[in-house]
Amino acid sequence: METIQRKIREQKFYATLPSKLDNTVEEYKKEVPEEDPELDWKFEEVGEFGQDGWTISYSHKSKQRD
């Protein structure tokens, strides 16, 4: 009898699992803050590769969302 009840609970669990996962994902999306704004990257190279004083730099400024 216990084995039958276990099987029934197992079937119920797997039958309701997809909707439980969907609901949990939706709740998570509501609670998580928005992503960081996109960044506008700027690449700058000073001098030529292999020479003294050669540098590469990356910088960025945040973009405003419309």
XYZ file of C-alpha atoms in Angstrom:
66
model
C 0.000 0.000 0.000
C 2.819 2.416 0.853
C 4.461 1.738 -2.520
C 1.255 2.668 -4.358
C 0.933 5.912 -2.387
C 4.555 6.743 -3.168
C 3.943 6.201 -6.877
C 0.847 8.414 -6.771
C 2.786 11.213 -5.026
C 5.613 10.830 -7.534
C 3.208 11.164 -10.470
C 1.575 14.231 -8.888
C 4.982 15.774 -8.287
C 6.134 15.357 -11.881
C 2.737 16.383 -13.280
C 2.808 19.710 -11.413
C 6.537 20.384 -11.725
C 6.497 22.344 -15.038
C 3.938 24.871 -13.790
C 5.770 25.225 -10.470
C 9.014 25.929 -12.309
C 7.321 28.454 -14.606
C 5.813 30.285 -11.639
C 9.118 30.327 -9.804
C 10.939 31.727 -12.831
C 8.339 34.504 -13.196
C 8.631 35.389 -9.496
C 12.422 35.483 -9.828
C 12.239 37.812 -12.832
C 9.983 40.200 -10.899
C 12.329 40.329 -7.899
C 15.655 40.657 -9.723
C 16.736 44.247 -10.413
C 17.065 45.467 -13.979
C 20.239 44.748 -15.877
C 22.991 47.336 -15.959
C 22.711 49.773 -18.839
C 24.672 49.032 -21.983
C 28.124 50.556 -22.117
C 29.606 52.570 -24.935
C 33.195 51.286 -25.196
C 36.051 53.396 -26.547
C 39.342 51.816 -27.652
C 42.519 53.902 -27.787
C 46.008 52.798 -28.829
C 49.004 55.080 -28.329
C 52.138 54.348 -30.343
C 52.835 51.100 -32.139
C 53.138 47.591 -30.805
C 56.628 46.796 -29.551
C 57.748 50.417 -29.192
C 58.472 52.165 -25.907
C 55.440 53.975 -24.590
C 52.973 51.764 -26.457
C 49.675 51.523 -24.582
C 46.172 50.300 -25.148
C 43.229 51.558 -23.140
C 39.528 50.850 -23.010
C 37.067 53.230 -21.443
C 33.330 53.492 -21.391
C 30.492 55.755 -20.490
C 27.048 54.561 -19.544
C 24.274 54.980 -22.061
C 20.916 56.358 -21.062
C 17.934 54.127 -21.770
C 15.164 55.683 -23.830
